Amino acid sequence: MADGSDFSDFSDLRLEDARADAQALTAKILDAREAYYGRDTVVVDDATYDEWMHRLEEIERLHPELQSQDSPTLTVGAASGTLFAPIEHAERMLSLDNVFSDAEFLAWTTKVERDAGRPVHYLCELKIDGLALSLRYERGRLTSAATRGDGRVGEDVTENVRQIAGIPQRLAGEGHPALVEVRGEVFFNVADFESLNAYQESMGDRLFANPRNAASGSLRQKTEGKNARQLDAVHQRLSRLRMTVHGIGAWPDPPVTTQSEVYALLSSWGLPTSAYFRVADSGQGADEFIRRYGEHRHDVEHEIDGVVVKVDELALHDELGATSRAPRWAIAYKYPPEQVNTKLLDIVVSVGRTGRATPFAVMAPARVAGSIVRQATLHNQDVVKAKGVLIGDTVVLRKAGDVIPEVLGPVVELRDGSERAFVMPTECPECGSPLAPAKEGDIDLRCPNARSCPAQVRGRVEHVGSRGALDIEGLGEVSAAALTQPVRPEAPPLASEAGLFDLGPEDLFPIDVVVRDAETGLPRLLEDGTPDTRSPFRRQRKKGDPAFDADAPFDGDAQHMLSVAATALLANIEAAKTKDLWRFLVAMNIRHVGPVAARALAEWFGSVDAIRAASRDELAAVEGVGGIIADALVDWFDVDWHREIVDRWTAAGAQLATPGHAGPGASVTEGGVLDGLTVVPTGSLEGYSREGAQEAIIKAGGKAASSVSKKTDFVAAGPGAGSKLTKAEELGIRILDAAQFHLLVTEGPAALDAVTPAAE
């Protein structure tokens, strides 16, 4: 497949090659969506993502038979993550199609006016670089707030949204509709973002790279189980967030005829609308608005990445219609990434969790798109050669999509002869092992010392504590680096993740560590260029504290020297020993084993020992596993130090089995109160997260299904339940509320006999 650097004609592409290109692009796009919507992580810049989408759209246009119903070109966002309960939108949240030039934009307005067959006005507004949010008001009262998710189902973030200033709990005025969904964008103003990072620094916490990721991560925070300091940190982030509403979703009969009148009505209700919009009476007028703010984009108090243009007449919205993922009556004009020149000081190589050796550009500090940039990935040695950059060059730097720094190339005419070529090292910079491709033909070089390469161990330990694995509060990038690559002591507390559950207070003091960048793995530098060195587990001395010598040998009383965060980390590691089996499987870093495959394996086998003892064919036969994952499992357990992880975690008390599970093939708890019954949970069930409701059903011996059919015995429905509830009503399936669901999973169907069904 082409590398995505051009938009060549696909018309002469053979069907087999087109299919391979479409599959590869689909995989990249879905991975990027899952990372952004599910893990709050940006793995690719906006410009590259948009290019992938355009390439896939062109292939599918020329070869319609390759477009499946779940193609990224027909869908929006990604499935909601596992952190919050799911909530279904009353009306789909669509995405927007993009244009990148005046010619493309004017072509769009020409088509709109031709299809409309009458004069068209355009509402133009700044495109805020934030997180899409839907607010649901019932008779003027805020009842729920949800992220976009996949456009149909998002995450219920209502309680966090209630802490955001400017979002009314009750609408002002009178005569509110029975139901209205208000859509908008959650973001940080530039000043509030800088204030938040100042707070983070004062508390010794990591700084946020950019406002968009900070907004997404701040909104998607859980408060359960947090101490007072952690709750204050949550409040500090949420209280600085802002929202601007820019449209409506579900609204049975709006008493207005234009989008601009919608804004006036929303503003009269006390909702925060944008001060940066105007109605143009022609496409040319809209283009003038776009060009004006392209020149003054940094004069606005928040980050923007373009302009959204909508047909102002609401009647035309229905006439123009929408595709499966975007309306035809609106478009987003994306501004080109900002570019600056800076000096390429060096090219250094970093090693990640999987052993991949990646060259990174180290540059003289440059302000790009509102933030200081010092480092940028160069991907591999072939990319360095293709870009033609030499160490010492003046290079052109941009923030692709205003997020990820990218070196475009050198300014050749500024060379003075002192520049030198980059030479890819032959040995791992972290452990000295010879670098080599994982297999013949690979461009990337990897460190084969997976067991003890400090960089790989650090990455795996951080992964163990991540949300998708054991979700250990406090085991993040700083603590993972401190435990595996400290400045002192010379011997790290963890030689590998195998010792994680053996950690005690004496292992955490004293430790000094250089904080490493989450993306590059390189030491993070302060404003003066010195490494960001911290003592993350040491209690800070306060007025009235007894003095102690931080450099003195350990005297057996480290517990009194540890910070609150360090004590909490040890407690959280201890609590993680009883996490669900599927989380341990994800935490083991087995290739291809993510949450979906881990759940299937845990449900079928019930223990790590049973998985370890199973044959390749027995593993592959499990629904949701298959041959590729089965091979990865067999290969993983064939490695002696992998088996050591399992053995040491077990010896330390980690629960690597599902209590009550009857063994392979017994996918439900034998003799459970829901034995043989199928239950579908939908909406927000009080007392249960989405994952928690599914686990409760499984532990009670039932099958937790994701769709409603004639074989469904019960549907547990909470606020936000949508099509599943409707289908259950049509099929006459008994519907339960949250309290009845709790009775069902704890006492069984008999306990419901004296309870009136929720739907009656």
PDB file of N, CA and C in Angstrom, residues 673-705:
ATOM      1  N   VAL A 673     -27.581 -18.346  40.434  1.00  0.00           N
ATOM      2  CA  VAL A 673     -29.012 -18.020  40.468  1.00  0.00           C
ATOM      3  C   VAL A 673     -29.556 -17.669  39.085  1.00  0.00           C
ATOM      4  N   LEU A 674     -28.663 -17.393  38.129  1.00  0.00           N
ATOM      5  CA  LEU A 674     -29.109 -17.094  36.760  1.00  0.00           C
ATOM      6  C   LEU A 674     -28.716 -18.203  35.782  1.00  0.00           C
ATOM      7  N   ASP A 675     -28.454 -19.386  36.300  1.00  0.00           N
ATOM      8  CA  ASP A 675     -28.030 -20.497  35.448  1.00  0.00           C
ATOM      9  C   ASP A 675     -29.015 -20.706  34.295  1.00  0.00           C
ATOM     10  N   GLY A 676     -28.494 -20.602  33.062  1.00  0.00           N
ATOM     11  CA  GLY A 676     -29.314 -20.842  31.884  1.00  0.00           C
ATOM     12  C   GLY A 676     -30.110 -19.653  31.394  1.00  0.00           C
ATOM     13  N   LEU A 677     -29.986 -18.508  32.049  1.00  0.00           N
ATOM     14  CA  LEU A 677     -30.767 -17.328  31.679  1.00  0.00           C
ATOM     15  C   LEU A 677     -29.899 -16.300  30.954  1.00  0.00           C
ATOM     16  N   THR A 678     -30.525 -15.566  30.046  1.00  0.00           N
ATOM     17  CA  THR A 678     -29.839 -14.520  29.283  1.00  0.00           C
ATOM     18  C   THR A 678     -30.401 -13.156  29.674  1.00  0.00           C
ATOM     19  N   VAL A 679     -29.500 -12.237  30.025  1.00  0.00           N
ATOM     20  CA  VAL A 679     -29.903 -10.902  30.471  1.00  0.00           C
ATOM     21  C   VAL A 679     -29.162  -9.857  29.639  1.00  0.00           C
ATOM     22  N   VAL A 680     -29.882  -8.831  29.193  1.00  0.00           N
ATOM     23  CA  VAL A 680     -29.291  -7.728  28.436  1.00  0.00           C
ATOM     24  C   VAL A 680     -29.364  -6.460  29.280  1.00  0.00           C
ATOM     25  N   PRO A 681     -28.223  -5.913  29.735  1.00  0.00           N
ATOM     26  CA  PRO A 681     -28.235  -4.626  30.439  1.00  0.00           C
ATOM     27  C   PRO A 681     -28.111  -3.483  29.430  1.00  0.00           C
ATOM     28  N   THR A 682     -28.854  -2.409  29.617  1.00  0.00           N
ATOM     29  CA  THR A 682     -28.784  -1.267  28.713  1.00  0.00           C
ATOM     30  C   THR A 682     -29.062   0.018  29.483  1.00  0.00           C
ATOM     31  N   GLY A 683     -28.471   1.096  29.036  1.00  0.00           N
ATOM     32  CA  GLY A 683     -28.639   2.360  29.740  1.00  0.00           C
ATOM     33  C   GLY A 683     -27.787   2.410  30.993  1.00  0.00           C
ATOM     34  N   SER A 684     -28.047   3.389  31.842  1.00  0.00           N
ATOM     35  CA  SER A 684     -27.278   3.593  33.068  1.00  0.00           C
ATOM     36  C   SER A 684     -28.013   2.971  34.251  1.00  0.00           C
ATOM     37  N   LEU A 685     -27.461   1.898  34.785  1.00  0.00           N
ATOM     38  CA  LEU A 685     -28.064   1.201  35.920  1.00  0.00           C
ATOM     39  C   LEU A 685     -27.378   1.665  37.198  1.00  0.00           C
ATOM     40  N   GLU A 686     -28.116   2.302  38.076  1.00  0.00           N
ATOM     41  CA  GLU A 686     -27.553   2.844  39.309  1.00  0.00           C
ATOM     42  C   GLU A 686     -26.853   1.746  40.105  1.00  0.00           C
ATOM     43  N   GLY A 687     -25.626   2.032  40.509  1.00  0.00           N
ATOM     44  CA  GLY A 687     -24.852   1.074  41.280  1.00  0.00           C
ATOM     45  C   GLY A 687     -23.974   0.173  40.431  1.00  0.00           C
ATOM     46  N   TYR A 688     -24.098   0.260  39.107  1.00  0.00           N
ATOM     47  CA  TYR A 688     -23.329  -0.609  38.222  1.00  0.00           C
ATOM     48  C   TYR A 688     -22.767   0.190  37.049  1.00  0.00           C
ATOM     49  N   SER A 689     -21.500  -0.010  36.755  1.00  0.00           N
ATOM     50  CA  SER A 689     -20.963   0.455  35.481  1.00  0.00           C
ATOM     51  C   SER A 689     -21.394  -0.543  34.423  1.00  0.00           C
ATOM     52  N   ARG A 690     -21.139  -0.247  33.162  1.00  0.00           N
ATOM     53  CA  ARG A 690     -21.490  -1.197  32.112  1.00  0.00           C
ATOM     54  C   ARG A 690     -20.775  -2.527  32.335  1.00  0.00           C
ATOM     55  N   GLU A 691     -19.462  -2.452  32.631  1.00  0.00           N
ATOM     56  CA  GLU A 691     -18.699  -3.678  32.850  1.00  0.00           C
ATOM     57  C   GLU A 691     -19.183  -4.376  34.115  1.00  0.00           C
ATOM     58  N   GLY A 692     -19.518  -3.575  35.142  1.00  0.00           N
ATOM     59  CA  GLY A 692     -19.976  -4.160  36.393  1.00  0.00           C
ATOM     60  C   GLY A 692     -21.269  -4.924  36.244  1.00  0.00           C
ATOM     61  N   ALA A 693     -22.199  -4.400  35.420  1.00  0.00           N
ATOM     62  CA  ALA A 693     -23.461  -5.103  35.190  1.00  0.00           C
ATOM     63  C   ALA A 693     -23.216  -6.419  34.475  1.00  0.00           C
ATOM     64  N   GLN A 694     -22.336  -6.407  33.485  1.00  0.00           N
ATOM     65  CA  GLN A 694     -22.024  -7.644  32.771  1.00  0.00           C
ATOM     66  C   GLN A 694     -21.371  -8.667  33.699  1.00  0.00           C
ATOM     67  N   GLU A 695     -20.441  -8.207  34.534  1.00  0.00           N
ATOM     68  CA  GLU A 695     -19.779  -9.115  35.458  1.00  0.00           C
ATOM     69  C   GLU A 695     -20.764  -9.699  36.465  1.00  0.00           C
ATOM     70  N   ALA A 696     -21.703  -8.884  36.931  1.00  0.00           N
ATOM     71  CA  ALA A 696     -22.693  -9.373  37.899  1.00  0.00           C
ATOM     72  C   ALA A 696     -23.541 -10.489  37.304  1.00  0.00           C
ATOM     73  N   ILE A 697     -23.895 -10.333  36.029  1.00  0.00           N
ATOM     74  CA  ILE A 697     -24.694 -11.375  35.353  1.00  0.00           C
ATOM     75  C   ILE A 697     -23.884 -12.655  35.218  1.00  0.00           C
ATOM     76  N   ILE A 698     -22.638 -12.519  34.782  1.00  0.00           N
ATOM     77  CA  ILE A 698     -21.789 -13.690  34.579  1.00  0.00           C
ATOM     78  C   ILE A 698     -21.531 -14.411  35.893  1.00  0.00           C
ATOM     79  N   LYS A 699     -21.221 -13.646  36.960  1.00  0.00           N
ATOM     80  CA  LYS A 699     -20.941 -14.258  38.247  1.00  0.00           C
ATOM     81  C   LYS A 699     -22.156 -14.945  38.834  1.00  0.00           C
ATOM     82  N   ALA A 700     -23.342 -14.500  38.431  1.00  0.00           N
ATOM     83  CA  ALA A 700     -24.568 -15.136  38.909  1.00  0.00           C
ATOM     84  C   ALA A 700     -24.936 -16.354  38.066  1.00  0.00           C
ATOM     85  N   GLY A 701     -24.092 -16.672  37.083  1.00  0.00           N
ATOM     86  CA  GLY A 701     -24.336 -17.866  36.284  1.00  0.00           C
ATOM     87  C   GLY A 701     -25.073 -17.614  34.991  1.00  0.00           C
ATOM     88  N   GLY A 702     -25.366 -16.356  34.647  1.00  0.00           N
ATOM     89  CA  GLY A 702     -26.119 -16.052  33.448  1.00  0.00           C
ATOM     90  C   GLY A 702     -25.247 -15.653  32.287  1.00  0.00           C
ATOM     91  N   LYS A 703     -25.879 -15.423  31.156  1.00  0.00           N
ATOM     92  CA  LYS A 703     -25.194 -14.930  29.976  1.00  0.00           C
ATOM     93  C   LYS A 703     -25.509 -13.452  29.814  1.00  0.00           C
ATOM     94  N   ALA A 704     -24.468 -12.634  29.751  1.00  0.00           N
ATOM     95  CA  ALA A 704     -24.643 -11.189  29.555  1.00  0.00           C
ATOM     96  C   ALA A 704     -24.601 -10.910  28.061  1.00  0.00           C
ATOM     97  N   ALA A 705     -25.760 -10.736  27.456  1.00  0.00           N
ATOM     98  CA  ALA A 705     -25.847 -10.531  26.011  1.00  0.00           C
ATOM     99  C   ALA A 705     -25.838  -9.042  25.686  1.00  0.00           C
TER     100      ALA A 705
END
